[in-house]
Tab-separated table of C-alpha atoms and ligand atoms in Angstrom:
chain	number	residue	atom	x	y	z
A	98	MET	CA	3.597	4.366	32.216
A	99	THR	CA	0.236	3.063	31.064
A	100	ASP	CA	1.134	0.441	28.506
A	101	SER	CA	-1.534	-2.205	29.070
A	102	TYR	CA	-5.171	-2.753	28.241
A	103	LEU	CA	-7.686	-3.978	30.767
A	104	ILE	CA	-10.320	-5.806	28.754
A	105	SER	CA	-13.554	-7.315	29.936
A	106	GLY	CA	-14.580	-9.589	27.101
A	107	GLY	CA	-17.269	-11.972	26.010
A	108	HIS	CA	-19.783	-9.536	24.500
A	109	PRO	CA	-20.886	-9.300	20.850
A	110	LEU	CA	-19.345	-6.246	19.210
A	111	LYS	CA	-21.695	-4.193	17.088
A	112	GLY	CA	-21.459	-0.842	15.380
A	113	GLU	CA	-19.547	1.156	12.855
A	114	VAL	CA	-15.838	1.722	12.222
A	115	VAL	CA	-14.366	4.480	10.091
A	116	LEU	CA	-10.951	3.345	8.918
A	117	SER	CA	-7.843	5.447	9.485
A	118	GLY	CA	-5.206	6.061	6.832
A	119	ALA	CA	-2.864	3.191	5.942
A	120	LYS	CA	0.297	3.039	8.058
A	121	ASN	CA	2.253	1.497	5.213
A	122	VAL	CA	1.444	4.427	2.932
A	123	ALA	CA	1.753	7.166	5.561
A	124	LEU	CA	5.347	6.230	6.408
A	125	LYS	CA	6.491	6.213	2.756
A	126	THR	CA	4.695	9.428	1.774
A	127	ILE	CA	6.351	11.201	4.732
A	128	ILE	CA	9.787	9.926	3.685
A	129	GLY	CA	9.017	10.750	0.034
A	130	ALA	CA	8.013	14.321	1.030
A	131	LEU	CA	11.641	14.978	1.945
A	132	MET	CA	12.518	14.730	-1.765
A	133	PHE	CA	10.071	17.502	-2.707
A	134	LYS	CA	10.838	21.174	-3.100
A	135	GLY	CA	8.823	23.167	-0.565
A	136	GLU	CA	5.901	22.177	1.558
A	137	VAL	CA	3.978	18.937	1.257
A	138	THR	CA	0.508	18.448	2.716
A	139	LEU	CA	-0.626	14.930	3.508
A	140	LYS	CA	-4.161	14.102	4.598
A	141	ASN	CA	-5.560	11.058	6.385
A	142	ILE	CA	-2.216	10.425	8.148
A	143	PRO	CA	-2.963	8.231	11.190
A	144	ARG	CA	-1.593	9.405	14.540
A	145	ILE	CA	0.000	6.087	15.371
A	146	ASN	CA	3.293	5.463	17.154
A	147	ASP	CA	5.205	4.540	13.980
A	148	VAL	CA	4.213	7.837	12.354
A	149	LEU	CA	5.028	9.843	15.495
A	150	ASP	CA	8.452	8.153	15.751
A	151	LEU	CA	9.153	8.841	12.083
A	152	ILE	CA	8.214	12.508	12.549
A	153	GLU	CA	10.689	12.735	15.454
A	154	LEU	CA	13.333	11.121	13.301
A	155	ILE	CA	12.947	13.474	10.337
A	156	ARG	CA	12.864	16.470	12.667
A	157	SER	CA	16.170	15.276	14.139
A	158	LEU	CA	17.566	15.527	10.592
A	159	GLY	CA	16.372	19.128	10.267
A	160	ALA	CA	13.070	18.724	8.395
A	161	THR	CA	9.887	20.322	9.705
A	162	ALA	CA	6.695	18.332	10.219
A	163	GLU	CA	3.557	19.575	11.962
A	164	PHE	CA	0.022	18.266	12.251
A	165	ILE	CA	-2.311	21.168	11.467
A	166	GLN	CA	-5.406	19.062	12.020
A	167	LYS	CA	-5.878	15.661	13.577
A	168	ASN	CA	-4.793	13.836	10.413
A	169	THR	CA	-3.337	16.559	8.205
A	170	LEU	CA	0.423	16.786	8.267
A	171	ILE	CA	2.612	19.458	6.669
A	172	ILE	CA	6.215	18.506	5.960
A	173	ASN	CA	9.089	20.515	4.579
A	174	GLY	CA	12.381	18.848	3.735
A	175	ASP	CA	14.119	21.990	2.440
A	176	SER	CA	15.645	22.557	5.867
A	177	LEU	CA	17.255	19.085	6.119
A	178	LYS	CA	20.730	19.623	7.517
A	179	SER	CA	22.047	16.195	8.479
A	180	ASN	CA	22.758	13.210	6.277
A	181	ARG	CA	23.322	10.851	9.188
A	182	VAL	CA	20.358	8.951	10.656
A	183	ASP	CA	20.752	8.814	14.421
A	184	LEU	CA	21.125	5.239	15.699
A	185	VAL	CA	18.653	5.616	18.571
A	186	ASN	CA	15.911	7.373	16.591
A	187	GLY	CA	16.566	5.184	13.549
A	188	SER	CA	16.337	1.948	15.496
A	189	LYS	CA	12.826	2.791	16.727
A	190	ILE	CA	11.374	2.457	13.286
A	191	ARG	CA	12.291	-0.133	10.693
A	192	VAL	CA	11.510	1.949	7.612
A	193	SER	CA	14.276	4.395	8.629
A	194	PHE	CA	16.428	2.675	5.978
A	195	MET	CA	14.130	4.221	3.345
A	196	LEU	CA	15.755	7.562	4.212
A	197	PHE	CA	18.514	6.501	1.798
A	198	ALA	CA	16.386	8.084	-0.941
A	199	PRO	CA	15.812	11.646	0.372
A	200	LEU	CA	19.265	11.866	1.970
A	201	LEU	CA	21.044	10.822	-1.238
A	202	HIS	CA	18.807	13.236	-3.135
A	203	ARG	CA	19.674	16.169	-0.847
A	204	PHE	CA	23.318	15.459	0.040
A	205	GLY	CA	24.661	12.980	-2.544
A	206	GLU	CA	25.854	10.778	0.318
A	207	CYS	CA	24.444	9.534	3.610
A	208	PHE	CA	24.917	7.318	6.643
A	209	VAL	CA	22.009	5.032	7.531
A	210	PRO	CA	22.019	2.361	10.267
A	211	ASN	CA	21.238	-1.247	9.425
A	212	PRO	CA	17.592	-1.786	10.483
A	213	GLY	CA	18.798	-5.049	12.024
A	214	GLY	CA	16.588	-7.741	13.430
A	215	CYS	CA	12.886	-7.506	13.912
A	216	ARG	CA	10.260	-9.311	15.917
A	217	ILE	CA	8.746	-10.901	12.817
A	218	GLY	CA	11.864	-12.574	11.526
A	219	ALA	CA	15.357	-11.583	10.494
A	220	ARG	CA	14.033	-9.127	7.862
A	221	PRO	CA	17.340	-8.437	6.129
A	222	ILE	CA	17.641	-5.748	3.442
A	223	ASP	CA	20.142	-7.666	1.288
A	224	ARG	CA	17.980	-7.545	-1.877
A	225	ILE	CA	17.483	-3.814	-1.432
A	226	ILE	CA	21.185	-3.029	-0.939
A	227	LYS	CA	21.952	-5.157	-4.004
A	228	GLY	CA	19.425	-3.031	-5.897
A	229	LEU	CA	21.061	0.228	-4.805
A	230	ILE	CA	24.452	-1.039	-5.953
A	231	THR	CA	23.059	-2.319	-9.268
A	232	LEU	CA	21.576	1.111	-9.980
A	233	GLY	CA	25.029	2.644	-9.514
A	234	ILE	CA	25.003	3.823	-5.890
A	235	LYS	CA	28.209	3.144	-3.982
A	236	VAL	CA	27.342	1.398	-0.705
A	237	ALA	CA	29.748	0.296	2.027
A	238	TYR	CA	28.778	-1.350	5.288
A	239	ASN	CA	30.765	-0.841	8.471
A	240	SER	CA	30.063	-3.821	10.711
A	241	GLU	CA	31.699	-2.080	13.695
A	242	THR	CA	29.356	0.912	13.667
A	243	GLY	CA	26.379	-0.860	12.071
A	244	TYR	CA	26.079	1.928	9.480
A	245	TYR	CA	25.756	1.880	5.715
A	246	HIS	CA	27.584	4.665	3.904
A	247	ALA	CA	25.957	5.352	0.533
A	248	LYS	CA	27.213	7.760	-2.099
A	249	ILE	CA	26.078	8.819	-5.542
A	250	ILE	CA	28.972	8.738	-7.994
A	251	ASN	CA	26.824	8.903	-11.138
A	252	LYS	CA	23.084	9.394	-11.348
A	253	PRO	CA	21.248	6.084	-10.852
A	254	LYS	CA	20.324	4.225	-14.014
A	255	GLY	CA	19.747	0.746	-15.407
A	256	ASN	CA	17.682	-2.311	-14.522
A	257	TYR	CA	17.347	-4.217	-11.296
A	258	LYS	CA	15.401	-7.429	-10.945
A	259	PHE	CA	14.434	-8.564	-7.436
A	260	GLU	CA	15.196	-12.279	-6.904
A	261	LYS	CA	12.040	-12.298	-4.756
A	262	PRO	CA	9.789	-9.262	-4.506
A	263	SER	CA	10.063	-6.846	-1.603
A	264	HIS	CA	7.372	-4.297	-0.734
A	265	THR	CA	9.512	-1.571	0.868
A	266	GLY	CA	12.362	-2.568	-1.452
A	267	THR	CA	10.229	-1.777	-4.502
A	268	GLU	CA	9.277	1.563	-2.959
A	269	LEU	CA	12.806	2.559	-1.974
A	270	LEU	CA	14.331	1.714	-5.357
A	271	MET	CA	11.482	3.569	-7.057
A	272	MET	CA	12.332	6.688	-5.036
A	273	ILE	CA	16.029	6.223	-5.851
A	274	GLY	CA	14.961	6.019	-9.514
A	275	LEU	CA	13.556	9.554	-9.246
A	276	MET	CA	17.163	10.787	-9.256
A	277	THR	CA	17.973	9.218	-12.605
A	278	GLY	CA	19.281	11.314	-15.464
A	279	ASP	CA	18.062	8.638	-17.855
A	280	LYS	CA	15.803	5.726	-16.878
A	281	VAL	CA	15.556	3.132	-14.119
A	282	VAL	CA	13.641	-0.134	-14.451
A	283	ILE	CA	12.764	-2.290	-11.447
A	284	GLU	CA	11.606	-5.822	-12.234
A	285	ASN	CA	9.881	-8.591	-10.301
A	286	ILE	CA	8.334	-5.931	-8.092
A	287	ALA	CA	5.881	-6.280	-5.223
A	288	ASN	CA	2.313	-5.433	-6.260
A	289	GLU	CA	0.832	-4.195	-2.994
A	290	PRO	CA	-1.825	-1.471	-3.491
A	291	GLU	CA	0.081	0.675	-0.977
A	292	ILE	CA	2.813	0.956	-3.635
A	293	ASP	CA	0.229	2.160	-6.183
A	294	ASP	CA	-0.833	4.885	-3.758
A	295	LEU	CA	2.788	6.011	-3.390
A	296	ILE	CA	3.132	6.133	-7.191
A	297	LEU	CA	-0.042	8.217	-7.439
A	298	TYR	CA	1.366	10.659	-4.888
A	299	LEU	CA	4.747	10.994	-6.589
A	300	ASN	CA	3.285	11.227	-10.108
A	301	SER	CA	0.810	13.920	-9.035
A	302	SER	CA	3.820	16.031	-8.079
A	303	GLY	CA	5.939	15.656	-11.202
A	304	ALA	CA	7.395	12.119	-11.108
A	305	ARG	CA	7.239	9.936	-14.215
A	306	ILE	CA	6.666	6.442	-12.908
A	307	VAL	CA	4.962	3.880	-15.113
A	308	GLU	CA	3.847	0.481	-13.874
A	309	GLU	CA	3.819	-2.354	-16.390
A	310	GLU	CA	3.264	-6.020	-15.742
A	311	ASN	CA	5.611	-6.876	-12.883
A	312	LYS	CA	7.916	-3.915	-13.499
A	313	ILE	CA	8.205	-0.220	-12.804
A	314	ILE	CA	9.857	2.252	-15.168
A	315	ILE	CA	11.030	5.545	-13.732
A	316	GLY	CA	11.867	8.392	-16.091
A	317	GLN	CA	13.895	11.512	-15.408
A	318	THR	CA	12.159	13.898	-12.977
A	319	SER	CA	13.214	17.535	-12.943
A	320	GLU	CA	11.681	18.458	-9.616
A	321	LEU	CA	8.993	17.161	-7.271
A	322	LYS	CA	6.612	19.919	-6.266
A	323	GLN	CA	3.186	19.380	-4.764
A	324	LYS	CA	0.238	20.994	-6.555
A	325	GLU	CA	-2.434	19.960	-4.081
A	326	ALA	CA	-2.721	18.058	-0.812
A	327	PHE	CA	-2.543	14.278	-1.128
A	328	THR	CA	-4.994	12.043	0.766
A	329	ILE	CA	-3.645	8.584	1.483
A	330	MET	CA	-5.706	5.396	1.183
A	331	SER	CA	-7.473	3.640	4.065
A	332	ASP	CA	-5.845	0.935	6.138
A	333	ARG	CA	-6.988	-2.452	4.876
A	334	ASN	CA	-5.304	-4.229	7.803
A	335	GLU	CA	-7.539	-2.341	10.180
A	336	LEU	CA	-10.594	-3.506	8.235
A	337	VAL	CA	-9.585	-7.153	8.593
A	338	THR	CA	-8.980	-6.750	12.338
A	339	TYR	CA	-12.438	-5.299	13.043
A	340	ALA	CA	-14.327	-7.526	10.576
A	341	THR	CA	-12.921	-10.776	12.024
A	342	LEU	CA	-13.419	-9.523	15.590
A	343	ALA	CA	-17.066	-8.582	15.009
A	344	VAL	CA	-17.958	-11.902	13.349
A	345	ALA	CA	-16.044	-13.990	15.927
A	346	SER	CA	-17.877	-12.184	18.764
A	347	LYS	CA	-21.288	-12.981	17.181
A	348	GLY	CA	-21.705	-9.329	16.339
A	349	GLU	CA	-21.625	-7.158	13.251
A	350	VAL	CA	-19.748	-4.159	11.953
A	351	ILE	CA	-20.140	-1.618	9.178
A	352	ILE	CA	-16.752	-0.498	7.860
A	353	SER	CA	-15.871	2.330	5.501
A	354	PRO	CA	-14.273	3.783	3.443
A	355	ILE	CA	-12.548	0.986	1.518
A	356	ASN	CA	-12.235	0.111	-2.118
A	357	GLU	CA	-13.058	-3.495	-3.031
A	358	ASN	CA	-9.828	-4.085	-4.953
A	359	LEU	CA	-7.853	-3.591	-1.715
A	360	ILE	CA	-9.563	-6.455	0.103
A	361	GLY	CA	-10.702	-8.847	-2.665
A	362	SER	CA	-8.927	-11.954	-1.332
A	363	PHE	CA	-10.172	-11.254	2.182
A	364	LEU	CA	-13.810	-10.906	1.074
A	365	GLU	CA	-13.606	-14.143	-0.885
A	366	ILE	CA	-12.253	-16.146	2.061
A	367	MET	CA	-14.555	-14.458	4.563
A	368	LYS	CA	-17.576	-15.551	2.518
A	369	LYS	CA	-16.352	-19.173	2.674
A	370	THR	CA	-16.718	-19.108	6.476
A	371	GLY	CA	-20.447	-18.541	6.079
A	372	ALA	CA	-20.185	-15.047	7.593
A	373	GLY	CA	-22.369	-12.308	6.153
A	374	VAL	CA	-20.544	-9.944	3.811
A	375	GLU	CA	-22.740	-7.202	2.441
A	376	VAL	CA	-21.743	-4.385	0.135
A	377	ILE	CA	-23.693	-1.389	1.406
A	378	SER	CA	-22.268	1.009	-1.157
A	379	ASN	CA	-19.098	1.344	-3.201
A	380	PHE	CA	-16.929	2.005	-0.177
A	381	LYS	CA	-18.963	0.566	2.696
A	382	TYR	CA	-19.174	-3.055	3.855
A	383	ARG	CA	-21.120	-4.873	6.525
A	384	PHE	CA	-19.689	-8.011	8.097
A	385	PHE	CA	-21.999	-10.027	10.335
A	386	ASN	CA	-22.244	-13.321	12.140
A	387	LYS	CA	-24.799	-15.719	10.646
A	388	GLY	CA	-24.445	-18.562	13.150
A	389	GLU	CA	-21.947	-21.338	12.561
A	390	ILE	CA	-18.498	-20.202	11.380
A	391	LYS	CA	-16.943	-22.726	8.988
A	392	PRO	CA	-13.199	-23.403	9.228
A	393	VAL	CA	-11.210	-22.151	6.215
A	394	ASP	CA	-7.489	-22.799	5.618
A	395	ILE	CA	-5.298	-19.973	4.409
A	396	GLU	CA	-1.822	-19.567	3.011
A	397	THR	CA	-0.365	-16.048	3.090
A	398	SER	CA	1.188	-14.479	0.019
A	399	PRO	CA	1.892	-11.045	-1.458
A	400	HIS	CA	-0.905	-9.109	-3.165
A	401	PRO	CA	-3.334	-10.186	-4.611
A	402	GLY	CA	-3.158	-13.124	-2.193
A	403	PHE	CA	-4.194	-13.325	1.434
A	404	MET	CA	-1.878	-10.856	3.185
A	405	THR	CA	0.555	-11.902	5.880
A	406	ASP	CA	-0.620	-8.977	8.043
A	407	TRP	CA	-4.103	-10.495	8.141
A	408	GLN	CA	-3.253	-13.963	9.412
A	409	PRO	CA	-3.175	-13.184	13.170
A	410	SER	CA	-6.724	-11.785	12.834
A	411	TRP	CA	-7.708	-14.859	10.857
A	412	ALA	CA	-6.564	-17.027	13.771
A	413	ILE	CA	-8.984	-15.096	16.006
A	414	LEU	CA	-11.905	-15.928	13.734
A	415	MET	CA	-10.841	-19.571	13.335
A	416	ILE	CA	-10.722	-20.068	17.127
A	417	LYS	CA	-14.495	-19.624	16.923
A	418	ALA	CA	-14.946	-21.783	13.797
A	419	ASN	CA	-16.574	-25.176	14.035
A	420	GLY	CA	-13.683	-27.530	13.158
A	421	GLN	CA	-10.012	-27.528	12.214
A	422	SER	CA	-8.253	-24.936	10.120
A	423	VAL	CA	-4.678	-24.377	9.024
A	424	ILE	CA	-2.678	-21.158	8.602
A	425	HIS	CA	0.506	-21.410	6.545
A	426	GLU	CA	2.745	-18.325	6.642
A	427	ARG	CA	4.880	-17.864	3.518
A	428	VAL	CA	6.074	-14.255	3.689
A	429	PHE	CA	7.846	-13.887	7.051
A	430	GLU	CA	9.385	-16.298	9.532
A	431	ASN	CA	8.445	-15.804	13.228
A	432	ARG	CA	4.987	-14.477	12.601
A	433	PHE	CA	3.299	-16.698	15.156
A	434	SER	CA	4.319	-14.945	18.376
A	435	TYR	CA	0.627	-14.833	19.287
A	436	VAL	CA	0.211	-18.636	19.470
A	437	ASP	CA	1.471	-19.244	23.015
A	438	GLU	CA	-0.378	-16.162	24.232
A	439	LEU	CA	-3.713	-17.174	22.678
A	440	LYS	CA	-3.321	-20.601	24.277
A	441	LYS	CA	-3.376	-18.855	27.673
A	442	LEU	CA	-6.952	-17.834	26.819
A	443	GLY	CA	-7.901	-21.481	26.305
A	444	SER	CA	-7.634	-21.744	22.515
A	445	ASN	CA	-6.474	-24.982	20.943
A	446	ILE	CA	-3.636	-24.149	18.521
A	447	LYS	CA	-0.680	-26.350	17.554
A	448	PHE	CA	2.329	-25.962	15.316
A	449	ILE	CA	2.328	-28.594	12.616
A	450	GLU	CA	4.869	-29.641	10.008
A	451	SER	CA	4.835	-27.575	6.803
A	452	LYS	CA	4.807	-29.863	3.804
A	453	VAL	CA	6.560	-27.932	1.044
A	454	GLU	CA	8.378	-29.370	-1.949
A	455	ASN	CA	10.697	-26.511	-2.746
A	456	PRO	CA	10.886	-24.257	0.320
A	457	SER	CA	13.500	-21.843	-1.122
A	458	ASP	CA	11.059	-20.912	-3.871
A	459	PHE	CA	7.900	-21.224	-1.830
A	460	TYR	CA	8.856	-18.916	1.034
A	461	HIS	CA	9.452	-15.215	0.475
A	462	PHE	CA	12.175	-14.911	3.129
A	463	ASN	CA	15.714	-16.163	2.512
A	464	TYR	CA	15.212	-19.841	3.354
A	465	ASP	CA	18.006	-21.579	5.260
A	466	LYS	CA	17.678	-25.364	5.332
A	467	ASN	CA	19.461	-25.522	8.711
A	468	ASN	CA	16.812	-23.469	10.480
A	469	ALA	CA	13.925	-25.081	12.308
A	470	TYR	CA	11.142	-22.861	10.939
A	471	GLN	CA	7.606	-23.006	12.317
A	472	GLN	CA	5.465	-21.765	9.458
A	473	THR	CA	2.189	-23.630	9.934
A	474	ILE	CA	-0.397	-23.827	12.685
A	475	LYS	CA	-3.563	-25.840	13.129
A	476	ILE	CA	-6.464	-24.324	15.051
A	477	ILE	CA	-9.086	-26.599	16.511
A	478	GLY	CA	-12.297	-24.713	17.118
A	479	PRO	CA	-14.574	-23.640	18.511
A	480	SER	CA	-13.076	-22.738	21.894
A	481	GLN	CA	-14.719	-20.941	24.783
A	482	LEU	CA	-12.076	-18.443	25.855
A	483	HIS	CA	-11.354	-17.362	29.414
A	484	ASN	CA	-9.393	-14.423	30.806
A	485	ALA	CA	-5.583	-14.295	31.013
A	486	ILE	CA	-2.591	-11.979	31.175
A	487	LEU	CA	-1.089	-11.591	27.718
A	488	ASN	CA	2.083	-10.019	26.336
A	489	ILE	CA	2.325	-8.390	22.907
A	490	ALA	CA	5.512	-9.085	20.943
A	491	ASP	CA	4.711	-7.509	17.558
A	492	LEU	CA	2.124	-5.216	16.011
A	493	ARG	CA	-0.294	-7.581	14.229
A	494	ALA	CA	0.064	-10.216	16.941
A	495	GLY	CA	-0.878	-7.419	19.336
A	496	ALA	CA	-4.165	-6.820	17.565
A	497	ALA	CA	-4.886	-10.566	17.717
A	498	LEU	CA	-4.224	-10.678	21.458
A	499	ALA	CA	-6.436	-7.675	22.212
A	500	CYS	CA	-9.175	-9.221	20.044
A	501	GLY	CA	-8.705	-12.600	21.768
A	502	ALA	CA	-9.198	-10.881	25.129
A	503	LEU	CA	-12.352	-9.177	23.778
A	504	LEU	CA	-13.765	-12.623	22.968
A	505	ALA	CA	-12.795	-14.124	26.326
A	506	GLU	CA	-15.104	-14.204	29.340
A	507	GLY	CA	-13.769	-12.190	32.275
A	508	GLU	CA	-11.110	-9.533	32.751
A	509	SER	CA	-7.831	-9.863	30.864
A	510	VAL	CA	-4.721	-7.718	30.888
A	511	VAL	CA	-2.873	-7.224	27.621
A	512	ASN	CA	0.627	-5.781	28.081
A	513	GLY	CA	2.438	-3.858	25.350
A	514	ALA	CA	-0.310	-1.495	24.157
A	515	SER	CA	2.275	0.836	22.594
A	516	ILE	CA	3.297	-1.955	20.178
A	517	LEU	CA	-0.294	-2.363	18.964
A	518	GLU	CA	-0.589	1.417	18.758
A	519	ARG	CA	2.378	1.527	16.364
A	520	GLY	CA	-0.220	0.688	13.747
A	521	TYR	CA	-3.773	1.159	15.075
A	522	GLU	CA	-5.160	4.656	15.548
A	523	ASP	CA	-7.693	5.195	18.371
A	524	PHE	CA	-7.899	1.476	19.074
A	525	VAL	CA	-9.535	1.935	22.481
A	526	GLU	CA	-12.070	4.474	21.173
A	527	LYS	CA	-12.977	2.340	18.151
A	528	VAL	CA	-13.452	-0.812	20.245
A	529	LYS	CA	-15.544	1.101	22.792
A	530	LYS	CA	-17.740	2.413	19.984
A	531	LEU	CA	-18.459	-1.228	19.113
A	532	GLY	CA	-19.513	-1.839	22.718
A	533	GLY	CA	-16.230	-3.439	23.851
A	534	GLU	CA	-15.093	-2.915	27.432
A	535	ILE	CA	-11.485	-1.790	27.233
A	536	ARG	CA	-9.333	0.795	28.955
A	537	LYS	CA	-5.677	1.678	29.212
A	538	ILE	CA	-3.988	0.974	32.549
B	723	EPU	N1	13.369	-9.810	2.499
B	723	EPU	C1	14.688	-10.196	2.470
B	723	EPU	N2	15.608	-9.323	1.960
B	723	EPU	C2	15.265	-8.089	1.508
B	723	EPU	C3	13.928	-7.697	1.517
B	723	EPU	C4	12.982	-8.583	2.029
B	723	EPU	O1	15.017	-11.294	2.877
B	723	EPU	O2	16.169	-7.351	1.054
B	723	EPU	C5	12.347	-10.751	3.005
B	723	EPU	C6	11.640	-10.274	4.264
B	723	EPU	O3	12.378	-10.575	5.425
B	723	EPU	C7	10.328	-11.020	4.193
B	723	EPU	C8	10.045	-11.067	2.669
B	723	EPU	O4	11.306	-10.854	2.038
B	723	EPU	O5	10.467	-12.311	4.682
B	723	EPU	C9	9.078	-10.021	2.171
B	723	EPU	O6	9.454	-8.768	2.705
B	723	EPU	P1	9.028	-7.355	2.152
B	723	EPU	O7	10.288	-6.607	1.921
B	723	EPU	O8	8.057	-7.491	1.054
B	723	EPU	O9	8.281	-6.756	3.428
B	723	EPU	P2	8.551	-5.341	4.025
B	723	EPU	O10	8.661	-4.377	2.941
B	723	EPU	O11	9.627	-5.413	5.044
B	723	EPU	C10	6.080	-4.511	4.152
B	723	EPU	C11	5.168	-3.991	5.216
B	723	EPU	C12	4.759	-5.146	6.112
B	723	EPU	C13	4.008	-6.159	5.249
B	723	EPU	C14	4.905	-6.619	4.098
B	723	EPU	C15	4.168	-7.488	3.099
B	723	EPU	C16	5.864	-1.726	5.542
B	723	EPU	C17	6.516	-0.728	6.438
B	723	EPU	N3	5.855	-2.981	5.991
B	723	EPU	O12	7.190	-5.082	4.819
B	723	EPU	O13	3.876	-4.633	7.089
B	723	EPU	O14	3.686	-7.264	6.044
B	723	EPU	O15	5.400	-5.478	3.368
B	723	EPU	O16	3.172	-6.771	2.476
B	723	EPU	O17	5.366	-1.378	4.494
B	723	EPU	C18	2.907	-4.487	9.234
B	723	EPU	O18	2.310	-3.479	8.837
B	723	EPU	O19	2.667	-5.031	10.334
B	723	EPU	C19	3.948	-5.066	8.398
B	723	EPU	C20	4.833	-5.932	8.854
């Protein structure tokens, strides 16, 4: 099986990138489609491994899903026949737990496996299960089988306030709210723009979801039926990956289409490095190297802050910055799997102590004082990188490793291409278009 990249790095990358659709909207709109009556057409759906795995999973439950063009997907959930998510198919993709919503909607009860551990931290769904129960769903967990059994006794209603916001949690409870006979209010929500896109999609098909400051109110919906095809937003994570890569390689890239409000915090921080950031038109940006890259510290946080998904790409840029910079990860634990790998390329990165007064409030994961977390790194730049053999452990780290190899002189092998391709469409083709030497082996 070809699951590695052979990369010959060290050249400036220059050219244009057209962004694919956002993974973290595609997955939810596909799951949401199973709550609709009849066919749903989704456009701009990236053909990435996570989407392909999800399509397999929903087909195994009886739904139909076919690409009719490269990025246009037609889904029909009317033929769903099973309310039990298969353990093997379900375990391939973490968002499988979001199937609680369509399966409860169709069958009134369902069996969904615990998504379990994940490469970027424990990633429990405790807050989400608590939300389901608070809204009136009966949920029992069988620790022997690893399955949740959820059942609707009465239609969901009432208020749920997240102790700490959760992105997919907000989305799942919102979809559960669509089944209310009255009203559901979700408070202390996540504010990611991907959630806004999901709301737009559901509301354009008959849902009554209103977003107010830090809460979402869901009114009774008689039926979800699509009036016209829905086009999902662009992937802002992809933009950050290519923009940092181009500037770090002393090159330049024009990226479109993207709306400024999706990447505001990134643009602000990018400008502080001294890199060129030019708005070509409303949806088109040019990022270019202007000589010295200044080191800039970042701390990740939910929207509108600097996103956790962007920090591995930021490390790539900071390796080429002139001085020391710090990355402090607040959203997930274990999001530094790339550190030891990037060191193999000759970068100078160290874990340092995180100085935080009240860690249980500061971090977005469930903080346990007995754990030895490593949440902060210091990068001492600039480093001349050399070739190495690297191993990808998680999606965003994967993009950082491939980009690191593109900056390094000589031939590198990056193993685990399929992990990177869970979230990046046409990675090889897009890098080649920028002049990068990369091929699958
Ligand atoms: N958390 C809990 N309990 C819960 C829910 C969340 O402890 O019940 C913790 C998580 O473990 C994490 C923090 O709370 O430490 C925030 O998690 P959140 O639920 O907001 O993240 P998520 O919904 O699991 C989504 C994206 C991530 C993205 C984050 C932040 C999808 C499929 N995933 O994850 O995307 O980093 O929101 O915006 O939408 C990626 O694309 O590579 C990726 C990881």
